[in-house]
Amino acid sequence: MSLAGLYRLAIRVFLAMGTECTKMLSVLSRTLLRFQRDERGAALAIFIILLVPILLLSAVGVDLGQAYIVKRQLRGAVDAAALTLGTLPQLNDADAQAKAEAYVRAHYPEKIGILRAVDVVRSDNTITVTATAEVETTFLRFAGYDVLIVKVEAEAVRKENKLEVVMALDNTGSMGANNKILALRSAATTLVDTLMGDNVTSEAVKIGLVPFTSAVNVGANNRGASWLDEAHPSALNFETITQLPTNRSLFSLYSDMAALNPYADWKGCVRARTANNFDENDITPDTSDPNTLFTALLWPNEPSTSYNHFLPSEDITDYRPYSQTPASINYVMGPNGFCPDAAIQPLTNVKATITTAIGNMTASGQTAVPEGLAWGWRVISPTVPFSEGVPYTQDDTIKAIILMTDGQNEVYNFSAYGYPNDHLGYDTTTALNGKLSRICNNIKAIKDANNNDAIQIYTIAFGNPPENIVTLMRQCATEPGNFFNSPTNDDLKTAFESIAIGLNELRVSR
């Protein structure tokens, strides 16, 4: 632009500024008078020549400053939208577009610039979000620029981090009220859908399931595994059935009963390894020490006046095979009493396998949360009895346990800990609460290669459990944000959705 053009533009800009430039003109007039009295006329000439561009740039700077503010605000909104979409690979293109636009609008205040467009492009592991805004000008309109276009682009790259998640979920009798077990199935399935998307199998995600009551079903299909004490009976085999020969385990007794009555075969539940506090740790089973192996849970036959009388004889020491089915006698559960119907599902990357396991969950029995958490730990660990998990030091894998309960730690009858007085004492709640706290701390003590928590613990207090269990669950979570108090079925679904999104964010950000 010629000098004459700059002068004409400056005049138009100053006319537009009106009273806004009164102070500036006053200062300018005083400066010119000083130059007029100055004998160095050359300085005056130079100043006048430079004055117009300086004033013009000052005026233009007002509009550009507004555009810069818009760009800065838009940048934060677009960055956040791209990162969020990076955690939601299961969205189709239309839903991704709608979510990005909603996210940008929610985080961008349209006080200066008007948001005109949000665009999303996804390819492989890259998500690009572009947002465009218009800023109306004040001074540049005299040069023919009514608006300034601000365009911001952000790109999020999904890393190749992998994920191992185990859900340890309460399947006790209280979960049968108010459709809570149905809500739990739905919420857990939502988490699977979020993490695995529409994939039949996942190359990056493995999920396991541990349904628990007062015991855990490790799966009857594991009969014969080296970590069960069939060949090397532990002391727990003889704790309540003292007439059992020392060279036989409770598994052999199950076989005897099942020979005439298949309902009496071992269902899959095991005792807690109470020797040396092995029940509070992930001690690798070793045949050289029977106390590290897992013993079959067998609820002994009780007198007919008691809760679980299932043998024909009134003699509770008589364990000859019986011909009656548990269903034929009122209130009889048999040797597998309170053993959950749903068994452990080891870590799997097959979506249908984990969703089927979730669908098998039913509500029955009493509550021993520490036993559920302990088995959740064993499922996600890299060692037997379930060794599908990668080593804790493997940098490209994030491990997480989700622990959910709706009630108090409490057992009145036979459980994974035997009869209450065998290992828990009269106050089973206090004993189990202590075990839960110690297991939580033992898991938190495990570190990865970078000395960070090797396992993230998420906890959910569902329904309205007593305050002491709410406090324990809050303390058990590895971070405050990993605890969810979920009074209603809808709250439970929200908790699982939030955990799934948080896990996906860890995959992207770590």
Coordinates of C-alpha atoms in Angstrom, one line a residue, residues 62-311:
V62 CA -6.9 -4.2 18.8
D63 CA -8.7 -6.5 16.4
L64 CA -5.8 -9.0 16.2
G65 CA -5.7 -9.1 20.0
Q66 CA -9.4 -10.1 20.0
A67 CA -8.6 -12.8 17.5
Y68 CA -5.7 -14.1 19.6
I69 CA -8.0 -14.3 22.7
V70 CA -10.5 -16.4 20.7
K71 CA -7.8 -18.6 19.4
R72 CA -6.4 -19.3 22.8
Q73 CA -9.8 -20.2 24.2
L74 CA -10.7 -22.3 21.2
R75 CA -7.3 -24.1 21.5
G76 CA -8.2 -25.5 25.0
A77 CA -11.6 -26.6 23.9
V78 CA -10.3 -28.4 20.8
D79 CA -7.5 -30.1 22.6
A80 CA -9.9 -31.4 25.2
A81 CA -12.3 -32.7 22.5
A82 CA -9.6 -34.5 20.6
L83 CA -8.3 -36.2 23.8
T84 CA -11.8 -37.2 24.7
L85 CA -12.5 -38.7 21.3
G86 CA -9.3 -40.6 21.6
T87 CA -10.7 -42.4 24.6
L88 CA -13.9 -43.4 22.8
P89 CA -12.9 -45.6 19.8
Q90 CA -16.3 -47.4 19.9
L91 CA -18.1 -44.3 18.6
N92 CA -19.2 -44.2 14.9
D93 CA -18.3 -41.2 12.8
A94 CA -21.6 -39.4 13.3
D95 CA -21.5 -39.8 17.1
A96 CA -17.9 -38.7 17.2
Q97 CA -18.8 -35.6 15.2
A98 CA -21.7 -34.8 17.5
K99 CA -19.7 -35.4 20.7
A100 CA -16.8 -33.3 19.5
E101 CA -19.1 -30.3 18.6
A102 CA -20.9 -30.6 22.0
Y103 CA -17.6 -30.8 23.8
V104 CA -16.1 -27.7 22.1
R105 CA -19.3 -25.7 22.6
A106 CA -19.4 -26.6 26.2
H107 CA -15.8 -25.5 26.8
Y108 CA -15.7 -22.5 24.5
P109 CA -17.5 -19.2 25.6
E110 CA -18.8 -17.4 22.6
K111 CA -18.3 -13.9 24.1
I112 CA -16.0 -12.6 21.3
G113 CA -15.9 -15.0 18.4
I114 CA -18.8 -17.0 17.0
L115 CA -18.2 -20.8 16.5
R116 CA -19.0 -21.7 13.0
A117 CA -17.8 -25.3 12.5
V118 CA -16.3 -28.3 14.2
D119 CA -14.9 -31.1 12.0
V120 CA -13.6 -34.5 13.0
V121 CA -11.3 -36.8 10.9
R122 CA -10.4 -40.2 12.2
S123 CA -7.9 -42.6 10.7
D124 CA -6.3 -45.6 12.3
N125 CA -5.1 -44.3 15.7
T126 CA -5.2 -40.6 14.9
I127 CA -8.1 -38.3 15.7
T128 CA -8.0 -34.7 14.3
V129 CA -10.5 -32.1 15.5
T130 CA -10.7 -28.7 13.7
A131 CA -12.8 -25.8 14.9
T132 CA -13.5 -22.5 13.1
A133 CA -14.7 -19.2 14.6
E134 CA -15.4 -15.7 13.3
V135 CA -14.4 -12.5 15.1
E136 CA -16.1 -9.3 14.0
T137 CA -13.6 -6.5 13.6
T138 CA -13.8 -2.9 14.8
F139 CA -11.0 -1.1 12.8
L140 CA -10.1 -3.5 10.1
R141 CA -13.6 -3.3 8.6
F142 CA -12.4 0.1 7.1
A143 CA -9.9 -1.8 5.1
G144 CA -12.6 -4.2 3.9
Y145 CA -12.1 -6.9 6.6
D146 CA -15.5 -7.3 8.4
V147 CA -14.5 -10.5 10.2
L148 CA -11.3 -12.4 11.0
I149 CA -11.4 -16.2 10.6
V150 CA -9.7 -18.2 13.5
K151 CA -9.0 -21.8 12.8
V152 CA -7.6 -24.2 15.4
E153 CA -6.6 -27.9 14.9
A154 CA -5.7 -30.5 17.4
E155 CA -4.5 -34.1 16.9
A156 CA -4.6 -36.9 19.4
V157 CA -2.7 -40.1 18.8
R158 CA -4.0 -43.2 20.5
K159 CA -0.9 -45.0 21.9
E160 CA -0.4 -48.7 21.8
N161 CA -0.8 -49.2 25.5
K162 CA -2.8 -52.3 26.4
L163 CA -5.3 -52.8 29.2
E164 CA -6.0 -55.7 31.6
V165 CA -9.1 -55.2 33.8
V166 CA -10.6 -57.6 36.3
M167 CA -14.1 -56.9 37.8
A168 CA -14.6 -58.4 41.3
L169 CA -18.3 -58.1 41.8
D170 CA -20.7 -58.7 44.6
N171 CA -23.2 -61.5 43.8
T172 CA -24.7 -61.9 47.3
G173 CA -28.3 -62.3 48.2
S174 CA -28.9 -58.6 48.7
M175 CA -28.1 -58.0 45.1
G176 CA -31.4 -59.8 44.3
A177 CA -33.5 -56.8 45.6
N178 CA -34.6 -53.9 43.4
N179 CA -33.2 -55.5 40.2
K180 CA -29.7 -54.7 41.4
I181 CA -28.1 -57.9 39.9
L182 CA -29.7 -56.9 36.6
A183 CA -28.4 -53.4 36.9
L184 CA -24.9 -54.8 37.6
R185 CA -25.0 -57.1 34.6
S186 CA -26.0 -54.1 32.4
A187 CA -23.4 -51.8 33.9
A188 CA -20.6 -54.3 33.6
T189 CA -21.5 -55.1 30.0
T190 CA -21.5 -51.3 29.2
L191 CA -17.9 -51.2 30.5
V192 CA -17.0 -54.1 28.2
D193 CA -18.6 -52.3 25.2
T194 CA -16.8 -49.1 26.0
L195 CA -13.4 -50.8 26.3
M196 CA -13.7 -53.3 23.4
G197 CA -16.0 -51.4 21.1
D198 CA -17.6 -53.4 18.3
N199 CA -14.6 -55.8 18.0
V200 CA -15.2 -59.5 18.4
T201 CA -11.7 -59.8 19.8
S202 CA -9.4 -57.1 21.0
E203 CA -5.7 -56.8 20.4
A204 CA -5.3 -54.3 23.2
V205 CA -7.8 -55.2 25.9
K206 CA -8.3 -58.2 28.2
I207 CA -11.1 -58.4 30.8
G208 CA -11.6 -60.9 33.6
L209 CA -14.5 -61.4 36.1
V210 CA -14.6 -62.6 39.7
P211 CA -18.1 -63.0 41.1
F212 CA -18.0 -63.4 44.9
T213 CA -20.3 -64.1 47.8
S214 CA -18.9 -65.6 51.0
A215 CA -16.6 -67.7 48.7
V216 CA -15.4 -67.6 45.1
N217 CA -16.0 -70.2 42.4
V218 CA -12.7 -70.8 40.6
G219 CA -14.3 -73.1 38.1
A220 CA -15.0 -76.9 38.3
N221 CA -13.2 -77.3 35.0
N222 CA -9.9 -76.6 36.9
R223 CA -10.2 -79.9 38.7
G224 CA -6.8 -81.6 38.5
A225 CA -4.8 -78.4 38.3
S226 CA -1.5 -78.4 40.2
W227 CA -2.6 -75.5 42.4
L228 CA -5.5 -77.5 44.0
D229 CA -4.6 -79.8 46.9
E230 CA -5.9 -83.1 45.6
A231 CA -2.6 -84.9 45.7
H232 CA -1.1 -82.9 48.6
P233 CA -3.9 -82.3 51.1
S234 CA -3.5 -79.3 53.4
A235 CA -4.7 -79.0 57.0
L236 CA -7.9 -77.3 55.9
N237 CA -9.2 -80.7 54.6
F238 CA -9.3 -82.1 58.1
E239 CA -10.5 -79.0 60.0
T240 CA -14.2 -79.9 60.1
I241 CA -14.2 -83.5 58.8
T242 CA -11.8 -85.1 61.2
Q243 CA -12.5 -88.7 60.1
L244 CA -11.1 -88.1 56.6
P245 CA -8.1 -90.3 56.0
T246 CA -4.9 -88.2 56.1
N247 CA -3.9 -89.3 52.6
R248 CA -7.1 -88.1 51.0
S249 CA -8.4 -84.6 50.3
L250 CA -12.0 -83.2 50.2
F251 CA -11.9 -83.6 46.5
S252 CA -11.9 -87.4 47.0
L253 CA -14.9 -87.1 49.3
Y254 CA -16.7 -85.1 46.6
S255 CA -15.9 -87.9 44.1
D256 CA -17.4 -90.5 46.5
M257 CA -20.6 -88.6 46.9
A258 CA -20.9 -87.7 43.2
A259 CA -20.6 -91.3 42.2
L260 CA -24.2 -91.9 43.3
N261 CA -25.4 -88.3 43.1
P262 CA -24.0 -85.9 40.5
Y263 CA -25.6 -83.0 42.4
A264 CA -23.0 -83.6 45.1
D265 CA -20.0 -83.1 42.8
W266 CA -17.6 -80.2 43.5
K267 CA -19.1 -77.0 42.1
G268 CA -15.8 -75.0 42.1
C269 CA -15.5 -73.1 45.3
V270 CA -12.4 -73.2 47.4
R271 CA -11.3 -72.3 50.9
A272 CA -9.3 -69.2 51.8
R273 CA -5.7 -70.1 52.5
T274 CA -5.6 -69.0 56.1
A275 CA -2.2 -70.3 57.1
N276 CA 0.4 -67.6 57.4
N277 CA -2.1 -65.0 56.1
F278 CA -1.8 -66.5 52.6
D279 CA -5.4 -65.4 52.0
E280 CA -4.3 -61.8 52.1
N281 CA -1.5 -62.2 49.5
D282 CA -0.9 -63.5 46.1
I283 CA 1.4 -66.4 47.1
T284 CA 2.2 -68.7 44.2
P285 CA 0.9 -72.2 44.9
D286 CA 3.7 -74.7 45.4
T287 CA 3.3 -78.4 46.0
S288 CA 6.2 -78.4 48.4
D289 CA 4.0 -76.5 50.8
P290 CA 0.4 -77.7 50.9
N291 CA -0.7 -74.6 52.7
T292 CA -0.1 -72.6 49.6
L293 CA -2.5 -74.8 47.6
F294 CA -6.3 -74.3 47.4
T295 CA -8.6 -76.7 49.2
A296 CA -12.1 -77.5 48.1
L297 CA -14.9 -75.8 50.0
L298 CA -17.2 -78.5 51.5
W299 CA -19.9 -77.4 53.8
P300 CA -20.2 -80.3 56.3
N301 CA -23.4 -82.1 56.8
E302 CA -25.2 -80.7 59.9
P303 CA -27.8 -82.2 62.2
S304 CA -31.4 -82.1 60.9
T305 CA -32.1 -79.3 63.3
S306 CA -29.4 -77.1 61.7
Y307 CA -29.1 -75.1 58.5
N308 CA -27.5 -77.5 56.1
H309 CA -28.5 -81.1 56.8
F310 CA -28.1 -83.0 53.5
L311 CA -27.1 -86.6 54.2

